[in-house]
C-alpha cells in the first residue's frame, strides 16, 4: 500500500512570521495507539491485494456480457468493431471491452462519491476544525466506521483522520482509472476484480462523507426515531417564497437554513429539495421539504413554484438553466464540478449579486462559498417572490390549453420511440385531444421526466407538460411523510439481530436503494418494500428509493414510514439517508461479523467478506438504477458477497454476474470444522441480476436471501417465503427446491407433502450444514 | 432493405438482423431448427392482437411446432391461466446466459438449442440479451417475433403495424396466407 507516513519534527526554525520552536506534525496514516485490535492482513489494500477473493467470487458468478455497443471509440485507432470474436487494434476482445466499460462506470461513480466526500470534509474542517470528534451515533455506537476499519485498518476519531482515508481512496481511483487506458488491463476477469476494488473504495468514501456530515452537522445519529418529514409537491406552501435545492452535497443548503434561522426567517420561507440534497436537508432540519426524486425536476421547475434554484452536484439536469430561464427563475451554481457556464461571483458582495439576480440582469451566478450562497439565496428568494407571483402558475397548462396542443399531434410516434419506457404516448395524446385524459394521466405515473419525447417531437408539442396537465390532480395531492435518514445502525441493534440473521431466523436484510429510473413508476418499489416488511425482513432504504417508498399511501392515507418502525429489526422500514448513507447498510453487514461474531475487522477484508457472503442473508435491490454511482455502489456490495438485483433497465449496465444453479461443482464450500468440501446449493444463486417485473424481483429477493449457514429452522422459513411468493406471483411451485433443501428438517412443515414429492422426483440426497467458507484454511493469514 | 431500431437511440453495431419480410422466412427457420426454444416475456400477455394476445399465438406456435417454452418475468402465470405449462420458468438473463454455453444441454437436457425465438420482453431487455447472444453464442440463431425491429437478432420483423403483425403470425401458423 502506498500511503506514506511522514513524521516531521523541527526543533527550531526562523521564518518570516517569527521564530517557531518544537514544531511536530505528521502527514499520512495515523498511529493507532488507542486501538488494540490486531492489524489484519490487508490494511489499505492495493488493487491486487484482494484479487484472490475476487476471483473466487467471479469463478462462481461469471460475467454474462450484454454489449450495449459493439464498437470501441476510446482511442484514435478506432472505431474498432469488436463483434463476436473480433479484436480491436489494441488487441482487446469484446468481453475485455465490456468489463473495461463497467470499470470506467464504476470509477466515475467512486470518483464522484470520493470527490463529494473530499469537498465535504475540507469544508467541515474549515468550519469546525480538524480535531472535531467523529460521532455518528453517540454512546450507541462504538464501531463508528466499520468500512474504514475493515478496509484501511484504522480507527478514525476526528474529521482530520478522514483525510487519510480519502488520500487512499483518491490514489486507488487514479490507478483504477489508469487501468482502462488503451493497452492496459484487457483480461476480463482482472478488469472485473478491479471493478470490485472500485466498489469497495466507493463504500469507503461514502462512509467518510456520511459520518463527517452526521458528526459535524449533528444529523440524526443512528436514530431509529428520526423525525417524520414532509415529502411531495403538495406539501409546499406556495404563498411563501420558495427555494429549491437540487443535488447531493449539503453545505450550501445548510447555510441557507442557518441564515434563515439566524435571521428568524424559518417560518417565512419554504426550503425544498430534489434528490439527495433534499434528503440531507431534512436530516438537518425537519422543516425542510422534499419534492421527490430526480425525475421531479422538470415538473417542479415548470410549475413555476420555486423562486430560486440552487444546484450543488450530481444528477442535476444539465439544462436546468434553460428551463429556469423560461420562467425567470434565477439559478445559483455552488460546485466547481457544475458551473453551468455562469460567471463566478464568489468574490462579489452579496448585495450586488442579489441585485443582479432580482433585476434579471443575470440568469444566475456561480458562488463557490456556501455561506455566501446562504445569504444570496434567501434574500433573493424574499425579494423576487412578490414580483414572481403572477409567474407562479408557471407553464402548467390548463386542460383547455393542453387539449389544444394535443390536437396538433400528427401521430408520427417519434415520441414513443424516444421514450425509455416505450410508453404509448401518441395514443394517449390522441385520446387526450378527444378530451379523454385517462391514458395520459396513467403515463404520468410511469414517466421518469426525461423529456426525450419533447426533443423528438417535430411539432414542438410540450409533451411532458401535457402529461403533467393530465396528471395534475395526482401531482397536487402528492403530500406524504418520510422518516428522515437515521444514519448508521446502532451496535445494540446489531447485537439483537445478529444471531437471528446469521442463523436465518430473520429471513433477510433487503435494501432498496438507488435511482428512480423505474420501468413502471415508483409504486412498484413501495409495494415491494411493504411486502418484505410484512414478511419480517429487515427492510432498509436510501436515496431516491427511500423517497419513492415514502410517496405512497395506504387506504388510510398513511405512508409506509408512518406504519413501519425505523429500527434495524425484523419488519421495519429503515431509511438510512442519502446515497452516501448506503455505506451504513454494507456497514451493518460488516458489523454483524464484528459485533455479533467477534471477528476482527481491522484490515481483514477477505475473511469478513467470506463471513458476510456465507452467513448474512442480505440482498440489494436497485429497481431504478441509472447512474454510474449506482454501478459503484452495487460493486461494493458484490465484493462483500451481497447480491444485487436491478430492474429491466439494468441490463444496460452491460454485464450480469450470474451463477449456474445446474453446475453442481460450483456450489461447494469448505467446512471449517472438518476441512471437507460440502455441497451447499446455489446460495445465493446470482451476484448481479436484472429482472423483468416486480413479481419476478420479489421472488428473486426471497431466493437470494438464502445462505449456506442457515440453520434448518432458518432455511425452512426462507423457503416458505420463496415458495409462497413463487406460487402467488409466478403461479407455480418452483422447480429448483431440491437444490435448497439440505436435510428433511429444512422442509417447511406446511408444504411438506408437495416438497417431498419434488425431492423424490429429483433424486434428492441429504447433505450436512457446514461451517461454510470459501477461503481454504491455508490461505487465511493469521 | 434496412430498418431502424424501434427505440430510435438503440442503434446496433455493424452486424444487424436480417428482416423477416414475409412469414415464410420465419416459418422456414423454425421448421429447419432441430432444437428451438421460445423465450417469452411479460408483455406477451399485455399486447392485444384483435381478439387474442401475443401469448396466445406463442402457445399455438409452441404446440404446433413442438417448441420448448421458457417463461420469463411473471409470464408463467399467464401461460398457466391458459392451460399451458411452460417447460421452464427463469429470468431472461439466466436463459440468455445459458444459451451462450455451447455445452448446455437445453431446457429438457437433451442437447443444445440451435434457435431461440424471443417474444414479449421489454424492448431494451430483449435488445441487450440478443446482443449477448449475437456476440457470444455463435452456433445459435435468434428470431425476434415482436412487431418492432430488434437489430441484434439474426432475424427480426421490421417496425410493422399490428395488422401486418397479425397477418404474419397467422401465416406462420398456417392459418392464413402471408
Ligand atoms: S418524459 Fe416521460 S413520457 Fe417523455 S420520454 Fe421521458 S419517460 Fe417517456
Ligand atoms: S412526436 Fe409529437 S407529433 Fe409525433 S406523435 Fe408524438 S406528440 Fe404527436
Ligand atoms: S445516457 Fe445518461 S448521461 Fe448520456 S445523455 Fe442519456 S441521460 Fe445523459
Coordinates of N, CA and C in Angstrom, one line a residue, chain A residues 268-459:
Chain A
X268 N -40.9 31.7 7.4 CA -41.4 32.6 6.3 C -41.1 32.1 4.9
X269 N -40.1 31.1 4.9 CA -39.7 30.7 3.5 C -39.8 29.2 3.5
X270 N -40.1 28.7 2.3 CA -40.1 27.2 2.1 C -38.8 26.8 1.5
X271 N -38.1 25.9 2.1 CA -36.9 25.3 1.5 C -37.2 23.9 1.1
X272 N -37.1 23.7 -0.2 CA -37.5 22.4 -0.8 C -36.3 21.8 -1.5
X273 N -36.3 20.5 -1.6 CA -35.1 19.8 -2.2 C -35.5 18.7 -3.1
X274 N -34.7 18.5 -4.1 CA -34.9 17.3 -5.0 C -33.6 16.5 -5.0
X275 N -33.8 15.2 -5.0 CA -32.7 14.2 -4.9 C -32.1 14.3 -3.5
X276 N -30.8 13.8 -3.4 CA -30.3 13.5 -2.0 C -30.1 14.8 -1.2
X277 N -29.8 15.9 -1.8 CA -29.7 17.1 -1.0 C -31.0 17.3 -0.2
X278 N -32.2 17.0 -0.9 CA -33.4 17.1 -0.2 C -33.4 16.2 1.0
X279 N -33.0 14.9 0.9 CA -32.9 14.0 2.0 C -32.0 14.6 3.1
X280 N -30.9 15.1 2.7 CA -29.9 15.5 3.8 C -30.4 16.8 4.4
X281 N -31.1 17.6 3.7 CA -31.7 18.9 4.3 C -32.6 18.5 5.4
X282 N -33.4 17.5 5.1 CA -34.4 17.1 6.2 C -33.8 16.4 7.4
X283 N -32.6 15.9 7.1 CA -31.9 15.3 8.3 C -31.3 16.5 9.1
X284 N -31.0 17.6 8.5 CA -30.5 18.8 9.2 C -31.7 19.5 9.9
X285 N -32.7 19.7 9.2 CA -33.9 20.4 9.7 C -35.2 19.8 9.2
X286 N -36.0 19.3 10.1 CA -37.2 18.6 9.7 C -38.2 19.6 9.1
X287 N -37.9 20.9 9.1 CA -38.8 21.9 8.5 C -38.6 21.9 6.9
X288 N -37.4 21.5 6.5 CA -37.2 21.4 5.0 C -38.1 20.4 4.4
X289 N -38.4 20.6 3.2 CA -39.3 19.6 2.5 C -38.7 19.0 1.3
X290 N -39.0 17.8 1.0 CA -38.5 17.1 -0.2 C -39.6 17.1 -1.2
X291 N -39.3 17.4 -2.5 CA -40.3 17.3 -3.5 C -40.4 15.9 -4.1
X292 N -39.2 15.3 -4.3 CA -39.2 14.0 -4.8 C -37.9 13.6 -5.4
X293 N -37.8 12.4 -6.0 CA -36.5 12.0 -6.6 C -36.2 12.8 -7.9
X294 N -35.1 12.5 -8.6 CA -34.6 13.3 -9.7 C -35.6 13.5 -10.8
X295 N -36.5 12.6 -10.9 CA -37.5 12.7 -12.0 C -38.5 13.8 -11.8
X296 N -38.5 14.4 -10.7 CA -39.4 15.5 -10.4 C -38.9 16.9 -10.8
X297 N -37.6 16.9 -11.4 CA -37.0 18.2 -11.6 C -37.8 19.1 -12.6
X298 N -38.1 18.5 -13.8 CA -38.8 19.3 -14.8 C -40.2 19.7 -14.3
X299 N -41.0 18.8 -13.8 CA -42.3 19.1 -13.4 C -42.4 20.2 -12.4
X300 N -41.4 20.2 -11.4 CA -41.4 21.2 -10.4 C -40.9 22.5 -10.9
X301 N -39.9 22.5 -11.7 CA -39.4 23.8 -12.2 C -40.5 24.4 -13.0
X302 N -41.1 23.6 -13.9 CA -42.1 24.2 -14.8 C -43.4 24.6 -14.1
X303 N -43.5 24.2 -12.9 CA -44.7 24.6 -12.1 C -44.5 26.1 -11.8
X304 N -43.3 26.6 -11.8 CA -43.1 28.0 -11.5 C -43.0 28.3 -10.0
X305 N -43.2 27.2 -9.2 CA -43.3 27.4 -7.8 C -41.9 27.9 -7.2
X306 N -40.8 27.3 -7.6 CA -39.5 27.8 -7.0 C -39.2 29.2 -7.4
X307 N -38.8 30.0 -6.4 CA -38.4 31.4 -6.8 C -37.0 31.5 -7.0
X308 N -36.2 30.5 -6.6 CA -34.8 30.5 -6.9 C -34.4 29.0 -6.8
X309 N -33.4 28.7 -7.7 CA -32.9 27.3 -7.7 C -31.4 27.3 -7.4
X310 N -31.1 26.5 -6.4 CA -29.7 26.4 -6.1 C -29.3 24.9 -6.4
X311 N -28.2 24.8 -7.2 CA -27.8 23.4 -7.5 C -26.4 23.2 -6.9
X312 N -26.2 22.0 -6.4 CA -24.8 21.6 -6.0 C -24.2 20.6 -7.0
X313 N -24.2 19.3 -6.6 CA -23.6 18.4 -7.6 C -24.4 17.1 -7.8
X314 N -24.1 16.5 -8.9 CA -24.6 15.1 -9.2 C -26.1 15.0 -9.5
X315 N -26.4 14.4 -10.6 CA -27.8 14.0 -11.0 C -28.7 15.3 -11.2
X316 N -28.1 16.4 -11.5 CA -28.9 17.6 -11.8 C -29.0 17.7 -13.3
X317 N -30.2 18.0 -13.8 CA -30.4 18.2 -15.2 C -29.4 19.2 -15.7
X318 N -28.7 18.9 -16.8 CA -27.7 19.9 -17.3 C -28.4 21.1 -18.0
X319 N -29.7 20.9 -18.3 CA -30.4 22.1 -18.9 C -31.2 22.8 -17.9
X320 N -30.9 22.7 -16.6 CA -31.7 23.4 -15.6 C -31.8 24.9 -15.8
X321 N -30.7 25.5 -16.3 CA -30.6 26.9 -16.5 C -31.6 27.3 -17.6
X322 N -31.7 26.5 -18.7 CA -32.6 26.8 -19.8 C -34.1 26.7 -19.3
X323 N -34.3 25.7 -18.5 CA -35.7 25.5 -18.0 C -36.1 26.7 -17.1
X324 N -35.1 27.1 -16.3 CA -35.4 28.1 -15.3 C -35.6 29.5 -16.0
X325 N -34.8 29.7 -17.0 CA -34.8 31.0 -17.7 C -36.2 31.3 -18.3
X326 N -36.8 30.2 -18.8 CA -38.2 30.4 -19.3 C -39.1 31.1 -18.3
X327 N -38.9 30.7 -17.1 CA -39.8 31.3 -16.0 C -39.2 32.3 -15.2
X328 N -38.0 32.8 -15.7 CA -37.3 33.9 -14.9 C -37.0 33.5 -13.5
X329 N -36.6 32.2 -13.3 CA -36.2 31.8 -12.0 C -34.6 31.8 -12.0
X330 N -34.0 32.6 -11.1 CA -32.6 32.6 -11.1 C -32.0 31.3 -10.5
X331 N -30.8 31.1 -11.0 CA -30.1 29.8 -10.6 C -28.8 30.1 -10.0
X332 N -28.5 29.5 -8.9 CA -27.1 29.6 -8.3 C -26.4 28.3 -8.3
X333 N -25.3 28.3 -9.0 CA -24.5 27.1 -9.0 C -23.4 27.2 -7.9
X334 N -23.2 26.1 -7.2 CA -22.4 26.2 -6.0 C -21.2 25.2 -6.0
X335 N -21.1 24.5 -7.1 CA -20.0 23.5 -7.1 C -19.1 23.7 -8.3
X336 N -17.8 23.6 -8.0 CA -16.8 23.7 -9.1 C -17.0 22.6 -10.1
X337 N -17.7 21.6 -9.8 CA -18.0 20.5 -10.7 C -19.2 20.7 -11.6
X338 N -19.9 21.8 -11.3 CA -21.1 22.0 -12.1 C -21.3 23.5 -12.2
X339 N -20.6 24.2 -13.0 CA -20.6 25.7 -13.1 C -21.7 26.2 -14.0
X340 N -22.2 25.4 -14.8 CA -23.3 25.8 -15.7 C -23.0 27.0 -16.6
X341 N -21.7 27.3 -16.8 CA -21.4 28.4 -17.7 C -21.6 29.7 -17.1
X342 N -21.9 29.8 -15.8 CA -22.2 31.1 -15.1 C -20.9 31.8 -14.7
X343 N -21.1 33.1 -14.6 CA -20.0 33.9 -14.1 C -19.7 33.7 -12.6
X344 N -18.4 33.6 -12.3 CA -18.0 33.4 -10.9 C -18.2 34.7 -10.1
X345 N -19.1 34.7 -9.2 CA -19.4 35.9 -8.4 C -19.0 35.7 -7.0
X346 N -18.2 34.6 -6.7 CA -17.8 34.3 -5.3 C -17.2 35.5 -4.6
X347 N -16.4 36.3 -5.3 CA -15.7 37.4 -4.6 C -16.6 38.6 -4.5
X348 N -17.8 38.7 -5.0 CA -18.6 39.9 -5.0 C -19.4 40.0 -3.7
X349 N -19.7 41.3 -3.3 CA -20.5 41.4 -2.2 C -21.9 40.8 -2.4
X350 N -22.5 40.2 -1.4 CA -23.8 39.5 -1.6 C -24.9 40.5 -2.2
X351 N -24.9 41.7 -1.7 CA -26.0 42.6 -2.2 C -25.9 42.9 -3.7
X352 N -24.7 43.0 -4.2 CA -24.6 43.2 -5.6 C -25.1 42.0 -6.4
X353 N -24.8 40.8 -5.9 CA -25.2 39.6 -6.7 C -26.8 39.6 -6.6
X354 N -27.3 39.8 -5.4 CA -28.8 39.8 -5.2 C -29.4 40.8 -6.2
X355 N -28.9 42.0 -6.2 CA -29.5 43.0 -7.1 C -29.5 42.5 -8.6
X356 N -28.4 41.9 -9.0 CA -28.4 41.4 -10.4 C -29.3 40.3 -10.6
X357 N -29.5 39.4 -9.6 CA -30.4 38.3 -9.8 C -31.9 38.8 -9.8
X358 N -32.2 39.7 -8.9 CA -33.5 40.1 -8.7 C -34.0 40.9 -9.9
X359 N -33.0 41.8 -10.4 CA -33.4 42.6 -11.5 C -33.4 41.8 -12.9
X360 N -32.9 40.6 -12.8 CA -32.9 39.8 -14.1 C -31.7 40.2 -15.0
X361 N -30.7 41.0 -14.5 CA -29.6 41.4 -15.3 C -28.8 40.1 -15.6
X362 N -28.8 39.1 -14.7 CA -28.1 37.9 -14.9 C -29.1 36.7 -14.7
X363 N -28.9 35.6 -15.4 CA -29.8 34.4 -15.2 C -29.4 33.7 -13.9
X364 N -28.2 33.8 -13.6 CA -27.7 33.1 -12.4 C -26.3 33.4 -12.1
X365 N -25.7 32.8 -11.1 CA -24.4 33.1 -10.7 C -23.7 31.9 -10.1
X366 N -22.4 31.8 -10.3 CA -21.6 30.8 -9.7 C -21.1 31.3 -8.4
X367 N -21.4 30.7 -7.3 CA -20.9 31.2 -6.0 C -20.3 30.0 -5.2
X368 N -19.0 30.0 -5.1 CA -18.3 28.8 -4.6 C -18.0 28.9 -3.1
X369 N -18.9 29.7 -2.4 CA -18.7 29.9 -0.9 C -20.1 29.6 -0.3
X370 N -20.3 28.4 0.3 CA -21.6 28.1 0.8 C -22.3 29.1 1.7
X371 N -21.5 29.8 2.5 CA -22.0 30.8 3.4 C -22.7 31.9 2.6
X372 N -21.9 32.3 1.6 CA -22.5 33.4 0.7 C -23.7 32.9 0.0
X373 N -23.7 31.7 -0.4 CA -24.9 31.1 -1.1 C -26.1 31.2 -0.2
X374 N -25.9 31.0 1.1 CA -27.0 31.1 2.1 C -27.6 32.4 2.1
X375 N -26.8 33.5 2.2 CA -27.3 34.8 2.2 C -28.0 35.2 0.9
X376 N -27.3 34.9 -0.2 CA -27.8 35.3 -1.5 C -29.1 34.6 -1.8
X377 N -29.2 33.3 -1.6 CA -30.4 32.5 -1.9 C -31.6 33.0 -1.1
X378 N -31.4 33.2 0.1 CA -32.5 33.6 1.0 C -33.0 35.0 0.6
X379 N -32.1 35.9 0.5 CA -32.5 37.3 0.3 C -33.1 37.4 -1.1
X380 N -32.5 36.7 -2.1 CA -33.1 36.8 -3.5 C -34.5 36.2 -3.5
X381 N -34.7 35.1 -2.8 CA -36.0 34.5 -2.8 C -37.0 35.4 -2.2
X382 N -36.6 36.1 -1.2 CA -37.6 37.0 -0.5 C -37.9 38.2 -1.4
X383 N -36.9 38.7 -2.0 CA -37.2 39.9 -2.8 C -37.9 39.6 -4.1
X384 N -37.6 38.4 -4.7 CA -38.1 38.1 -6.0 C -39.5 37.5 -5.9
X385 N -39.8 36.9 -4.8 CA -41.1 36.1 -4.8 C -42.3 37.0 -5.0
X386 N -42.4 38.2 -4.4 CA -43.6 39.0 -4.6 C -43.7 39.4 -6.1
X387 N -42.6 39.6 -6.7 CA -42.6 40.0 -8.2 C -43.0 38.9 -9.0
X388 N -42.7 37.7 -8.6 CA -42.9 36.5 -9.4 C -44.3 35.9 -9.2
X389 N -45.1 36.5 -8.4 CA -46.4 35.9 -8.0 C -47.2 35.5 -9.2
X390 N -47.2 36.4 -10.2 CA -48.0 36.0 -11.4 C -47.4 34.9 -12.2
X391 N -46.1 34.6 -12.0 CA -45.5 33.5 -12.8 C -45.6 32.2 -12.0
X392 N -46.2 32.3 -10.8 CA -46.2 31.1 -10.0 C -47.0 29.9 -10.6
X393 N -47.9 30.2 -11.5 CA -48.5 29.1 -12.2 C -47.6 28.5 -13.2
X394 N -46.5 29.2 -13.5 CA -45.5 28.6 -14.4 C -46.1 28.3 -15.7
X395 N -45.5 27.2 -16.3 CA -46.0 26.9 -17.6 C -46.9 25.6 -17.5
X396 N -47.5 25.5 -16.4 CA -48.5 24.5 -16.2 C -49.7 24.9 -17.1
X397 N -50.1 23.9 -17.9 CA -51.1 24.2 -18.9 C -52.5 23.9 -18.3
X398 N -53.4 24.7 -18.7 CA -54.8 24.4 -18.3 C -55.2 23.2 -19.2
X399 N -56.3 22.5 -18.8 CA -56.8 21.4 -19.6 C -57.1 21.9 -21.0
X400 N -57.7 23.0 -21.1 CA -58.1 23.5 -22.4 C -56.9 23.8 -23.3
X401 N -55.9 24.4 -22.7 CA -54.6 24.7 -23.4 C -54.0 23.4 -23.9
X402 N -53.9 22.5 -22.9 CA -53.2 21.2 -23.2 C -54.0 20.5 -24.3
X403 N -55.3 20.5 -24.3 CA -56.0 19.8 -25.3 C -55.8 20.4 -26.7
X404 N -55.8 21.7 -26.7 CA -55.5 22.4 -28.0 C -54.1 22.0 -28.6
X405 N -53.1 21.9 -27.7 CA -51.8 21.5 -28.1 C -51.8 20.0 -28.6
X406 N -52.6 19.2 -27.9 CA -52.7 17.8 -28.3 C -53.2 17.7 -29.7
X407 N -54.1 18.6 -30.1 CA -54.7 18.5 -31.4 C -53.7 18.7 -32.5
X408 N -52.6 19.3 -32.2 CA -51.5 19.5 -33.2 C -50.8 18.2 -33.6
X409 N -51.0 17.2 -32.8 CA -50.2 15.9 -33.0 C -50.5 15.3 -34.3
X410 N -49.4 14.8 -35.0 CA -49.6 14.2 -36.3 C -49.5 12.7 -36.2
X411 N -49.4 12.2 -35.0 CA -49.4 10.7 -34.8 C -48.2 10.1 -35.4
X412 N -47.0 10.8 -35.4 CA -45.8 10.2 -36.0 C -45.2 9.2 -35.1
X413 N -45.5 9.1 -33.9 CA -45.0 8.2 -32.9 C -43.5 8.3 -32.5
X414 N -42.9 9.4 -33.0 CA -41.5 9.6 -32.6 C -41.3 9.8 -31.1
X415 N -42.3 10.3 -30.5 CA -42.2 10.5 -29.0 C -42.1 9.1 -28.3
X416 N -42.9 8.2 -28.8 CA -42.9 6.9 -28.2 C -41.5 6.2 -28.4
X417 N -41.0 6.4 -29.6 CA -39.8 5.8 -30.0 C -38.6 6.4 -29.2
X418 N -38.8 7.6 -28.6 CA -37.7 8.2 -27.9 C -37.9 7.9 -26.4
X419 N -39.0 7.4 -26.0 CA -39.3 7.2 -24.5 C -38.6 6.0 -24.0
X420 N -37.8 6.1 -22.9 CA -37.1 5.0 -22.4 C -38.0 3.9 -22.0
X421 N -39.2 4.2 -21.6 CA -40.1 3.2 -21.1 C -41.1 2.8 -22.2
X422 N -40.8 3.2 -23.4 CA -41.7 2.8 -24.6 C -43.1 3.0 -24.3
X423 N -43.5 4.1 -23.8 CA -44.9 4.3 -23.4 C -45.7 4.8 -24.6
X424 N -47.0 4.4 -24.5 CA -47.8 4.7 -25.7 C -48.3 6.2 -25.7
X425 N -47.3 7.0 -25.9 CA -47.6 8.5 -25.7 C -48.5 9.0 -26.8
X426 N -48.2 8.6 -28.1 CA -49.0 9.1 -29.2 C -50.5 8.7 -29.0
X427 N -50.7 7.5 -28.6 CA -52.1 7.0 -28.4 C -52.8 7.9 -27.3
X428 N -52.0 8.1 -26.3 CA -52.5 8.9 -25.1 C -52.8 10.3 -25.5
X429 N -52.0 10.8 -26.4 CA -52.2 12.2 -26.8 C -53.4 12.3 -27.7
X430 N -53.6 11.3 -28.5 CA -54.8 11.3 -29.4 C -56.1 11.2 -28.5
X431 N -56.1 10.4 -27.5 CA -57.2 10.3 -26.6 C -57.4 11.6 -25.9
X432 N -56.3 12.2 -25.5 CA -56.4 13.4 -24.7 C -57.0 14.5 -25.6
X433 N -56.7 14.5 -26.9 CA -57.2 15.6 -27.8 C -58.7 15.4 -27.9
X434 N -59.2 14.2 -27.6 CA -60.6 14.0 -27.6 C -61.2 14.0 -26.2
X435 N -60.5 14.8 -25.4 CA -60.9 15.1 -24.0 C -61.0 13.8 -23.1
X436 N -60.2 12.8 -23.4 CA -60.1 11.7 -22.5 C -58.7 11.6 -21.9
X437 N -58.5 12.1 -20.7 CA -57.2 12.3 -20.2 C -56.7 11.0 -19.5
X438 N -57.5 9.9 -19.4 CA -57.1 8.8 -18.6 C -55.8 8.2 -19.0
X439 N -55.6 8.0 -20.3 CA -54.3 7.3 -20.7 C -53.1 8.2 -20.4
X440 N -53.2 9.4 -20.6 CA -52.1 10.3 -20.4 C -51.8 10.4 -18.9
X441 N -52.9 10.5 -18.1 CA -52.7 10.5 -16.7 C -52.0 9.2 -16.2
X442 N -52.3 8.1 -16.9 CA -51.6 6.9 -16.5 C -50.1 7.0 -16.8
X443 N -49.8 7.7 -17.9 CA -48.4 7.8 -18.3 C -47.7 8.7 -17.2
X444 N -48.4 9.6 -16.7 CA -47.8 10.5 -15.6 C -47.2 9.6 -14.5
X445 N -47.9 8.5 -14.1 CA -47.5 7.6 -13.1 C -46.2 6.9 -13.4
X446 N -45.9 6.7 -14.7 CA -44.7 5.9 -15.0 C -43.6 6.8 -15.7
X447 N -43.9 8.0 -15.8 CA -43.0 8.9 -16.6 C -41.8 9.3 -15.7
X448 N -40.5 9.1 -16.2 CA -39.4 9.4 -15.5 C -38.9 10.8 -15.7
X449 N -39.7 11.6 -16.4 CA -39.4 13.0 -16.5 C -38.2 13.4 -17.4
X450 N -37.8 12.5 -18.3 CA -36.6 12.8 -19.1 C -36.7 13.7 -20.2
X451 N -37.9 14.0 -20.6 CA -38.3 14.8 -21.7 C -37.6 14.5 -23.1
X452 N -37.2 13.3 -23.2 CA -36.7 12.8 -24.5 C -37.9 12.9 -25.5
X453 N -39.1 12.7 -25.1 CA -40.2 12.7 -26.0 C -40.3 14.1 -26.6
X454 N -40.1 15.1 -25.8 CA -40.2 16.5 -26.3 C -39.2 16.8 -27.4
X455 N -37.9 16.3 -27.1 CA -36.8 16.6 -28.0 C -37.2 15.9 -29.4
X456 N -37.9 14.8 -29.3 CA -38.2 14.1 -30.6 C -39.3 14.7 -31.4
X457 N -40.2 15.5 -30.8 CA -41.4 15.9 -31.4 C -41.2 17.0 -32.4
X458 N -41.5 16.8 -33.7 CA -41.3 17.8 -34.7 C -42.3 18.9 -34.6
X459 N -43.4 18.6 -34.0 CA -44.4 19.7 -33.8 C -44.2 20.5 -32.6

